[in-house]
CSV table of C-alpha atoms and ligand atoms in Angstrom, one decimal:
chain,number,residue,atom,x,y,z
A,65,UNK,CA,15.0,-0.9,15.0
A,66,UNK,CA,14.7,-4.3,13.6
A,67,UNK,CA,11.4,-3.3,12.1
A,68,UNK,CA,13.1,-0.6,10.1
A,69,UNK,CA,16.6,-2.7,9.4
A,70,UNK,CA,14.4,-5.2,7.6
A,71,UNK,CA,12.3,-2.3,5.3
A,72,UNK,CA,16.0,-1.1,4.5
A,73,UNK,CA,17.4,-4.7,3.3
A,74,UNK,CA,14.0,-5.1,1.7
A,75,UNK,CA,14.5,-2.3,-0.2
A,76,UNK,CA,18.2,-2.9,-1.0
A,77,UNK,CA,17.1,-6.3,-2.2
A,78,UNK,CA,14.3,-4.9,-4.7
A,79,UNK,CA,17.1,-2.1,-5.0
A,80,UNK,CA,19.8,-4.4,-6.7
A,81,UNK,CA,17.4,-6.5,-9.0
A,82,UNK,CA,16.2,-3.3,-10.5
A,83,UNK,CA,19.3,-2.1,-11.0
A,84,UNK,CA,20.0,-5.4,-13.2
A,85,UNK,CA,16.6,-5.2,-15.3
A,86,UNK,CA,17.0,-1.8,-15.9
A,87,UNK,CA,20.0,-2.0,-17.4
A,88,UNK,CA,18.2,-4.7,-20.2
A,89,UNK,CA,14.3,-3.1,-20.2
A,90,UNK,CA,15.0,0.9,-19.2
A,91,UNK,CA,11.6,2.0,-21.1
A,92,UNK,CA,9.8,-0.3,-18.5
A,93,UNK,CA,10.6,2.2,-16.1
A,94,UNK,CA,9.7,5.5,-15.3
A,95,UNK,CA,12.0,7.8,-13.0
A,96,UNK,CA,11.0,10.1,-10.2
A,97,UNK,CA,13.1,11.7,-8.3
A,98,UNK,CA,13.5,15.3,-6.9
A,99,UNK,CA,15.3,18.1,-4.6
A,100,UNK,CA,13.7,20.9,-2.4
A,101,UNK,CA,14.7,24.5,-3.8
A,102,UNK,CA,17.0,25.7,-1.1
A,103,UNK,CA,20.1,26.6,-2.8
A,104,UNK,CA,22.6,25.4,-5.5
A,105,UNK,CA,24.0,21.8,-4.9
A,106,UNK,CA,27.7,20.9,-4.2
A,107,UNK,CA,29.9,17.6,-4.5
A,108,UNK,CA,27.9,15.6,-2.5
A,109,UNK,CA,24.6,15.9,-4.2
A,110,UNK,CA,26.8,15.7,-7.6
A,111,UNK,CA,28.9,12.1,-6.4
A,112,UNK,CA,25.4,10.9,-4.1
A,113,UNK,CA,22.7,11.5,-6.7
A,114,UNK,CA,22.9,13.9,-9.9
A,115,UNK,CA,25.6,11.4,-11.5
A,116,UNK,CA,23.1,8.5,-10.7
A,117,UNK,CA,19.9,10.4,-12.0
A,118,UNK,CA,22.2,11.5,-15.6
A,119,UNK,CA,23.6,7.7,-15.6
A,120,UNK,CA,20.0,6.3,-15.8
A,121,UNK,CA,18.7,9.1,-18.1
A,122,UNK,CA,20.9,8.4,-20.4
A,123,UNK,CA,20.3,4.6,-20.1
A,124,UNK,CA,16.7,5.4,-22.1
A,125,UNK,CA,15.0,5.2,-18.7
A,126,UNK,CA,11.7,8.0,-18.9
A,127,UNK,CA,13.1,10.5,-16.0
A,128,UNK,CA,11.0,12.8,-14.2
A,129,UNK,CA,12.8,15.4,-11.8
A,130,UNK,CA,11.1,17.7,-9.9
A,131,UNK,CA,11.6,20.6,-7.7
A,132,UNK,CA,9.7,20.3,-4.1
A,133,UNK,CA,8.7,24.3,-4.3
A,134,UNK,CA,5.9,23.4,-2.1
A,135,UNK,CA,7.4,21.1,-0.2
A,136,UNK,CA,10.1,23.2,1.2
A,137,UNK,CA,7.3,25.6,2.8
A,138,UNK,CA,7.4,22.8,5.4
A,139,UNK,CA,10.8,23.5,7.1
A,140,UNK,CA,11.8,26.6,5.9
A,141,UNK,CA,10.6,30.1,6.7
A,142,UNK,CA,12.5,32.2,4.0
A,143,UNK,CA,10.6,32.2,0.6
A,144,UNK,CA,12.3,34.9,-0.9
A,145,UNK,CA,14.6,32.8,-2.8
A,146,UNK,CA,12.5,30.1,-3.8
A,147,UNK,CA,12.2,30.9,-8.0
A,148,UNK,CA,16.0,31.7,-8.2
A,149,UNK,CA,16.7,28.5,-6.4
A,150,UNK,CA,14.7,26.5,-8.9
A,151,UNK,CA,16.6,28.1,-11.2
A,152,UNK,CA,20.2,27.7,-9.9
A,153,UNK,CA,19.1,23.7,-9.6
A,154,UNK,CA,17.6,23.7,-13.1
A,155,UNK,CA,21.4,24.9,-14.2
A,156,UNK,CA,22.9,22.5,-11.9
A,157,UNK,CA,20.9,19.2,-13.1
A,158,UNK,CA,21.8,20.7,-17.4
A,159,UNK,CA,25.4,21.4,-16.4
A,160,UNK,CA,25.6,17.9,-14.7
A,161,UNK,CA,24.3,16.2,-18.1
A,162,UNK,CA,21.1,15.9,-17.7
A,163,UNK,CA,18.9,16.3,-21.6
A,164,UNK,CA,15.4,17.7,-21.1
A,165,UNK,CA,13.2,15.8,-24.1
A,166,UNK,CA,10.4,13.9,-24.8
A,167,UNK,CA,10.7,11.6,-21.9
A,168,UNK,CA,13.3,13.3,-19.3
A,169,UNK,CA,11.5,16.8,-17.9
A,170,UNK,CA,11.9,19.1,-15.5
A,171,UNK,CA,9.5,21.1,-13.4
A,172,UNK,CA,8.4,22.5,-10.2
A,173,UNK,CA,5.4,20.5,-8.5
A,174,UNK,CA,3.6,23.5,-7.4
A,175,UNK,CA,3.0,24.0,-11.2
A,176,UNK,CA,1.1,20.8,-11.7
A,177,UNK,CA,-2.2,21.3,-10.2
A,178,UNK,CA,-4.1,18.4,-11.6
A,179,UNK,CA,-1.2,15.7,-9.7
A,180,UNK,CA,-1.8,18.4,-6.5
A,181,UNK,CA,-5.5,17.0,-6.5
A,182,UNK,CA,-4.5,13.6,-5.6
A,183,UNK,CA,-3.6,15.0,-2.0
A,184,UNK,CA,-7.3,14.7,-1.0
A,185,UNK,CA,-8.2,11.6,-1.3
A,186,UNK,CA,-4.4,10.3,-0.5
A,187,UNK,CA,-4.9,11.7,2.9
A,188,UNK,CA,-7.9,9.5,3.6
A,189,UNK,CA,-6.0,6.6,3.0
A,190,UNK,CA,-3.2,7.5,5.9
A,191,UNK,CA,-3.8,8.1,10.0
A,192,UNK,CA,-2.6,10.7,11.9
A,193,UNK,CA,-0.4,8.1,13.8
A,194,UNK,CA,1.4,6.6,10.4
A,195,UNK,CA,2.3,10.9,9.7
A,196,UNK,CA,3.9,11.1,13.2
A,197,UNK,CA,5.6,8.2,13.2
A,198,UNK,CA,8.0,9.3,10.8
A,199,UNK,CA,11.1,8.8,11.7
A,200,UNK,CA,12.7,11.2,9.1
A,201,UNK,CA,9.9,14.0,9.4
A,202,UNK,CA,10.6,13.6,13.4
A,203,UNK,CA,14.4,13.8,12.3
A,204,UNK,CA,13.7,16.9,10.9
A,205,UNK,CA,11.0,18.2,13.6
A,206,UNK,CA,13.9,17.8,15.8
A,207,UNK,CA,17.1,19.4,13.9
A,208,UNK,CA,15.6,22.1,12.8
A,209,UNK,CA,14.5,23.0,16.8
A,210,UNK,CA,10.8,23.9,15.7
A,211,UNK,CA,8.2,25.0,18.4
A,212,UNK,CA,5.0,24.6,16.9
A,213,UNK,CA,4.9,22.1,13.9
A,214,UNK,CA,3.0,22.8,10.8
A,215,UNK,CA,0.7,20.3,9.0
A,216,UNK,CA,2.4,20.7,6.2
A,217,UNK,CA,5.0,18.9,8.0
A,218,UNK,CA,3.3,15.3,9.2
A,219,UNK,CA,1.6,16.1,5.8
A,220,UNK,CA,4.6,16.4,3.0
A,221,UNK,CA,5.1,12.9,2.4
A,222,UNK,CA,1.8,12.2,1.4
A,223,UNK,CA,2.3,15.2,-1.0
A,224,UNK,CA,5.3,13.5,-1.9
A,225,UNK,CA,3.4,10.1,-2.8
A,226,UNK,CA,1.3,12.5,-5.0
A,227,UNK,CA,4.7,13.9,-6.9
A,228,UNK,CA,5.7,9.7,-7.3
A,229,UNK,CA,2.4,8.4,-8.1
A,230,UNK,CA,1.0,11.1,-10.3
A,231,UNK,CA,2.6,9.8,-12.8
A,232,UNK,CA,3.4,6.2,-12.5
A,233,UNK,CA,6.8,6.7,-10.9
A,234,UNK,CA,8.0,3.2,-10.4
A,235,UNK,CA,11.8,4.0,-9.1
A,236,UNK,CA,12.9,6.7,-7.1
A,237,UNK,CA,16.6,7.1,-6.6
A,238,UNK,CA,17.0,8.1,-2.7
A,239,UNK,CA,19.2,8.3,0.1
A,240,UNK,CA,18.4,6.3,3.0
A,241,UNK,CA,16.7,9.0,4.8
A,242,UNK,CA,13.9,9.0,1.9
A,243,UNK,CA,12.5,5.2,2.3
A,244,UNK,CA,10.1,6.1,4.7
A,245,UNK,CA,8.6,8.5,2.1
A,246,UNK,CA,8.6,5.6,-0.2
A,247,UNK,CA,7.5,3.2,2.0
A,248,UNK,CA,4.1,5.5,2.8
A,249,UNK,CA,4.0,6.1,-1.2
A,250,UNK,CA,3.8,2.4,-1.3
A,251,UNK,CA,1.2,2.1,1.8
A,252,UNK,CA,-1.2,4.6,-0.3
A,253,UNK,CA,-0.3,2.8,-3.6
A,254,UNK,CA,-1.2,-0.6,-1.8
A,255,UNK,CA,-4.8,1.4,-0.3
A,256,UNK,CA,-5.8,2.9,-3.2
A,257,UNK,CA,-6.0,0.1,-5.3
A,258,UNK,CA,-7.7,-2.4,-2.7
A,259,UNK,CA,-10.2,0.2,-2.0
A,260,UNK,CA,-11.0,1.7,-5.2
A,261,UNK,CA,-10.1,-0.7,-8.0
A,262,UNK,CA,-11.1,-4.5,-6.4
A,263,UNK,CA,-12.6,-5.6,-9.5
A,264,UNK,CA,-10.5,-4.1,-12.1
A,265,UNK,CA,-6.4,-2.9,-13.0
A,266,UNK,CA,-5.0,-1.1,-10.2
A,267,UNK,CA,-4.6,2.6,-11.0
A,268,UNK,CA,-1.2,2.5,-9.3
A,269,UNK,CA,2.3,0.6,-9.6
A,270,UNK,CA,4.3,0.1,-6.9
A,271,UNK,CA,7.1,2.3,-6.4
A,272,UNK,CA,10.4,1.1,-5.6
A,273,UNK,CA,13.6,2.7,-4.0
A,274,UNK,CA,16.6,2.9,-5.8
A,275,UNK,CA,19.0,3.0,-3.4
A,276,UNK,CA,22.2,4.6,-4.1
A,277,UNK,CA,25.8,3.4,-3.8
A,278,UNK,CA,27.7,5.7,-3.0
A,279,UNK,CA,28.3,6.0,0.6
A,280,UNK,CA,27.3,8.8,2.4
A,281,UNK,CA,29.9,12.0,1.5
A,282,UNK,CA,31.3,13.9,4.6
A,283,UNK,CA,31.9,17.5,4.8
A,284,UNK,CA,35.3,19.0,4.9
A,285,UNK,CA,35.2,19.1,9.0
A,286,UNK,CA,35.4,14.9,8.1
A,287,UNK,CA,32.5,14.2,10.8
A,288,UNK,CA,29.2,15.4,9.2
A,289,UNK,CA,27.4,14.5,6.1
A,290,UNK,CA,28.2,17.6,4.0
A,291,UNK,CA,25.8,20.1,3.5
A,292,UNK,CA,25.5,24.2,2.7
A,293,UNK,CA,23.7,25.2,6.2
A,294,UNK,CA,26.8,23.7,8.2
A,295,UNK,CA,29.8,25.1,5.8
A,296,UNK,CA,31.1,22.0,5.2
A,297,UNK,CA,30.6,21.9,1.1
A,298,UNK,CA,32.5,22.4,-2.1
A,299,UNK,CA,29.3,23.9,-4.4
A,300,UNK,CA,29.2,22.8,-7.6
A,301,UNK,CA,29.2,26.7,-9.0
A,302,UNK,CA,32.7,27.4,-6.8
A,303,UNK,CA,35.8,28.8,-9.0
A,304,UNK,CA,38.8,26.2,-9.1
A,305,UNK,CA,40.8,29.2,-6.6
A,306,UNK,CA,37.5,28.2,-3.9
A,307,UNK,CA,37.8,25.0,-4.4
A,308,UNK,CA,41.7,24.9,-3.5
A,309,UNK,CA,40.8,27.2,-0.3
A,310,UNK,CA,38.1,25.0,0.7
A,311,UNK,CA,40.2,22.1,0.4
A,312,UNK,CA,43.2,23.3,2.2
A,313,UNK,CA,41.3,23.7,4.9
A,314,UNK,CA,39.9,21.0,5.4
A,315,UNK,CA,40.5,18.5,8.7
A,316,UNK,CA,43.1,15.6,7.8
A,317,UNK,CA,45.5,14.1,11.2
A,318,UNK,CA,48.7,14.4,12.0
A,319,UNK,CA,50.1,11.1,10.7
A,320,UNK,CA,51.9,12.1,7.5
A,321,UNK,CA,52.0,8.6,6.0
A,322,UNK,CA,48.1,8.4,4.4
A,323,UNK,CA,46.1,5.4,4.9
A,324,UNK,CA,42.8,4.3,3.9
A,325,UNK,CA,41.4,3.7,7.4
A,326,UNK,CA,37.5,5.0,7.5
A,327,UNK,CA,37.4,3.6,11.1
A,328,UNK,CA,40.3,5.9,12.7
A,329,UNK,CA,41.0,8.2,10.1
A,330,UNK,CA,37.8,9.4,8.6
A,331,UNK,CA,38.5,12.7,7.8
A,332,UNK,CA,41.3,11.3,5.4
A,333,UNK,CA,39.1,8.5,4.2
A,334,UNK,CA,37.1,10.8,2.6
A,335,UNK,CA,39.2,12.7,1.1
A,336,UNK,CA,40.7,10.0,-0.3
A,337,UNK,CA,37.0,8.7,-1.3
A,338,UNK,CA,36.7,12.4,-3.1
A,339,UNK,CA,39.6,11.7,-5.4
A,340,UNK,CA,38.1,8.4,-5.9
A,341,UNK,CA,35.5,9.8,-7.3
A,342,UNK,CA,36.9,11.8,-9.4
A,343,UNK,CA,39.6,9.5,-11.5
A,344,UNK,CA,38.0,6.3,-10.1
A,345,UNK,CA,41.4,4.9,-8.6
A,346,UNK,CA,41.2,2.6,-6.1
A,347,UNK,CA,41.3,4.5,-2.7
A,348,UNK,CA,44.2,1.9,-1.3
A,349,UNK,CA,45.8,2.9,-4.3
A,350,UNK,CA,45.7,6.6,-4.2
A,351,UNK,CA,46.4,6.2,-0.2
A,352,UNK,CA,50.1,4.4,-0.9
A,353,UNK,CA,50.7,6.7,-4.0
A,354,UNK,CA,50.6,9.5,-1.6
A,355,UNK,CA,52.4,7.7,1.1
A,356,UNK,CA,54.2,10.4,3.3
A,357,UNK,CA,53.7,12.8,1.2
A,358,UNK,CA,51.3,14.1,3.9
A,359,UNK,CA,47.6,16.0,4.4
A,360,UNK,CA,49.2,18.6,1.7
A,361,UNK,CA,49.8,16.2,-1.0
A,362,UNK,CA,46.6,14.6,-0.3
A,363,UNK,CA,45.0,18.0,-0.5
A,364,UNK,CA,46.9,19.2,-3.5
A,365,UNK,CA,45.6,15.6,-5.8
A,366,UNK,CA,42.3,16.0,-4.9
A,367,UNK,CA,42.6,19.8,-5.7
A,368,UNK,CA,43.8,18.6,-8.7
A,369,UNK,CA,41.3,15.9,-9.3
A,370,UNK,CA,38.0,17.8,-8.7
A,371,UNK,CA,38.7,20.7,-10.7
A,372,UNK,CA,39.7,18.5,-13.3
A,373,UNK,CA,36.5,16.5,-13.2
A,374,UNK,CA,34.4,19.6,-12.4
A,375,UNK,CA,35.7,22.2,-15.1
A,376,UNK,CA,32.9,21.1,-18.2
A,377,UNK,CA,30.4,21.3,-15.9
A,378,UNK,CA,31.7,24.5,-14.0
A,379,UNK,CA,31.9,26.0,-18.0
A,380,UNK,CA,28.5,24.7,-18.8
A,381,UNK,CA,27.1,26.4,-15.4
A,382,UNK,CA,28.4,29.8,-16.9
A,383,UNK,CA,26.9,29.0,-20.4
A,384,UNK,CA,23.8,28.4,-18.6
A,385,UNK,CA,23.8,31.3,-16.2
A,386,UNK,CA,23.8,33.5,-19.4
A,387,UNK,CA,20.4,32.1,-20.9
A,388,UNK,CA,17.9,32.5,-17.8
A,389,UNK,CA,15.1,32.1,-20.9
A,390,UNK,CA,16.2,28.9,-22.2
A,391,UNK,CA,16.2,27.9,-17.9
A,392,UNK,CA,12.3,29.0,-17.7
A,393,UNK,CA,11.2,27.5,-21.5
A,394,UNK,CA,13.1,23.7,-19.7
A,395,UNK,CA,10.6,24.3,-16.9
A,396,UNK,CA,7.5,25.3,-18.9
A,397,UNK,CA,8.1,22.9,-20.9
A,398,UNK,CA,8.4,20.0,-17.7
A,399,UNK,CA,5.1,21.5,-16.2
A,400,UNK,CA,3.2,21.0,-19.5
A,401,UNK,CA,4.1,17.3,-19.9
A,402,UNK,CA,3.9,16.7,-16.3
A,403,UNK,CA,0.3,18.3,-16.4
A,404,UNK,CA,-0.8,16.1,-19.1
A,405,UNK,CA,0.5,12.8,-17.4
A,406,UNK,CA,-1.3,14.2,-14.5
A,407,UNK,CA,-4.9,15.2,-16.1
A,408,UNK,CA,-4.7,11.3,-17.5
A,409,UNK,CA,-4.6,9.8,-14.0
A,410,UNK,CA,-6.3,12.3,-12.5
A,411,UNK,CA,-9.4,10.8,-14.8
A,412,UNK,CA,-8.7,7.6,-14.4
A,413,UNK,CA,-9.1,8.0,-10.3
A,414,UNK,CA,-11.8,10.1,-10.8
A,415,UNK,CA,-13.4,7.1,-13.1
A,416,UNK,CA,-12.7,4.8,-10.1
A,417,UNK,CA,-13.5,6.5,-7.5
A,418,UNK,CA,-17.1,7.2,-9.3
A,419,UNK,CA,-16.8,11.0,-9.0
A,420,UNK,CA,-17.3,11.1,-13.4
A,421,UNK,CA,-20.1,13.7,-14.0
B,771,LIG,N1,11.9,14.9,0.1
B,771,LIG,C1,13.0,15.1,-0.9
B,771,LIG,C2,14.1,15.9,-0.2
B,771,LIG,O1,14.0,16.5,0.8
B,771,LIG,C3,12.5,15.9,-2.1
B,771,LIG,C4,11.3,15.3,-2.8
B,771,LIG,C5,10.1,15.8,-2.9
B,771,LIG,C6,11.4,14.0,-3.5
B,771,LIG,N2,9.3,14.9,-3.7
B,771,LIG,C7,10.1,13.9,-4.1
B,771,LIG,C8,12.3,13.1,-3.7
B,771,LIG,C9,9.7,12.7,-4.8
B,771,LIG,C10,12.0,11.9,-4.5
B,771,LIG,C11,10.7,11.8,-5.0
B,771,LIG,O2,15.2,15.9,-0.8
């Protein structure tokens, strides 16, 4: 516990001087960052990372998002939806700001074969007891109840050093539960380049976490991180008449006068975090503004507030919906600059490694 308290300050350390250089030297860094396909993405994806990831687009930072389709093969049996997913999140990162160009692409990982070759020798450079130490692959191991465990599984975070390093990533936005991927990212980093480049440049930087800071968003039930598989979520593509039903159900308390009180009252501390969000009010404020107006006022102004702050994008989302060509031609277009970044490491490790014919 101590171990992994002093990896997490580590990182938020390294986290907050980044966040002061990039601001001054953005083209210094390159972005990598990236969601499994399973499903559209709600309020808690948009507040916890997409508003981070268009924030340091737009700051002139090169931004590289991908789509795990390989990746979710690990934990998930359905595949039937896996293109339309990559899709729906294509429309959700474009509706949410982000500007596919020169430097800020999009793609799906499985479509970048010469990055996938760096799996082969990464693997040599891990043990089986670093993969099943894990603590977020156990995490998952465990919540998703799974009998017999796939390799992909122990294996995935080595696969997702390949989607960071393929291309120089040298920050990757994350939540919390991510830093052990970036930590064994930084472990193969570290091992390639003593092992194969001791007398010359190392082929790799280091990647670094960017950690994020908005705190962790709760469902509507209040008590669990919000996510679709446990109904707790306001999607990003609901109408404003399922984002009102949503919210009136959602669990407040009984004491009519609203407080901000995370401790005892952390269904309404959300809430009250949500609207937050959205008009960037103070959440003391917003909490006396309410006063005992009760869980229905506080319902109605975050109601209110997230439509409000939701409706371009919502109208975008439509926009986008209609154009499924323009969609694919953002992610053709992602896989062929990807694939090129990729083919130029790919000789330079080849070139180090002595494996040039
Ligand atoms: N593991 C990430 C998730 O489950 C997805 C992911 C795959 C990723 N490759 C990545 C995230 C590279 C950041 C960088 O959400």
């Amino acid at each position: 516990m101590s171990e992994s308290k002093s990896t997490y300050e580590a990182a938020l350390e390294r986290s907050r001087a980044i966040e002061k250089d990039i601001q001054v030297n953005p083209k210094k860094y390159r972005v990598l960052t990236g969601d499994r396909p399973t499903g559209r993405l709600h309020i808690g994806h948009y507040f916890g990372s997409l508003q981070n990831r268009v924030r340091l687009s737009k700051l002139g930072v090169p931004t590289c998002i991908l789509i795990a389709d390989y990746q979710v093969l690990t934990d998930h049996d359905a595949f039937s939806m896996i293109s339309q997913n990559t899709k729906q999140l294509v429309i959700d990162y474009l509706a949410a700001g982000i500007e596919p160009g020169e430097d800020v692409i999009i793609y799906p990982h499985s479509y970048v074969p010469e990055a996938n070759q760096l799996m082969v020798p990464f693997l040599t450079l891990v043990t089986n007891a670093e993969l099943s130490r894990n603590p977020t692959v156990k995490e998952e191991i465990q919540s998703a109840g799974l009998k017999s465990v796939n390799a992909g599984m122990y294996t995935y975070p080595v696969h997702q050093a390949v989607d960071i390093l393929y291309c120089k990533g040298t920050v990757v936005p994350v939540g919390k539960d991510q830093l052990p991927h970036v930590e064994m990212t930084r472990l193969i980093a570290r091992r390639f380049n003593e092992k194969f480049c001791r007398n010359r440049e190392p082929v790799f930087p280091m990647p670094q976490a960017l950690l994020s800071k908005t705190p962790s968003i709760m469902g509507l039930d209040g008590s669990q991180k919000m996510s679709k598989s446990r109904g707790n979520a306001i999607m990003l593509c609901a109408t404003e008449d399922e984002t009102a039903a949503l919210i009136k159900k959602a669990k407040t308390d009984s004491d009519r006068n609203i407080t901000y009180d995370p401790e005892n009252r952390p269904e309404v501390a959300n809430l009250l975090m949500l609207i937050s969000l959205c008009t960037g009010e103070e959440v003391n404020a917003i909490a006396a503004e309410i006063g005992e107006g009760g869980g229905g006022a506080l319902k109605r102004k975050l109601t209110e507030a997230l439509n409000e702050t939701l409706r371009p994008l919502r109208e975008e989302r439509k926009r986008l919906e209609a154009s499924p060509d323009y969609i694919r031609k953002v992610l053709l277009d992602g896989a062929e600059k990807a694939r090129a970044m990729a083919a130029e490491t790919l000789n330079e490790v080849r070139h180090v490694m002595n494996m040039e014919i």
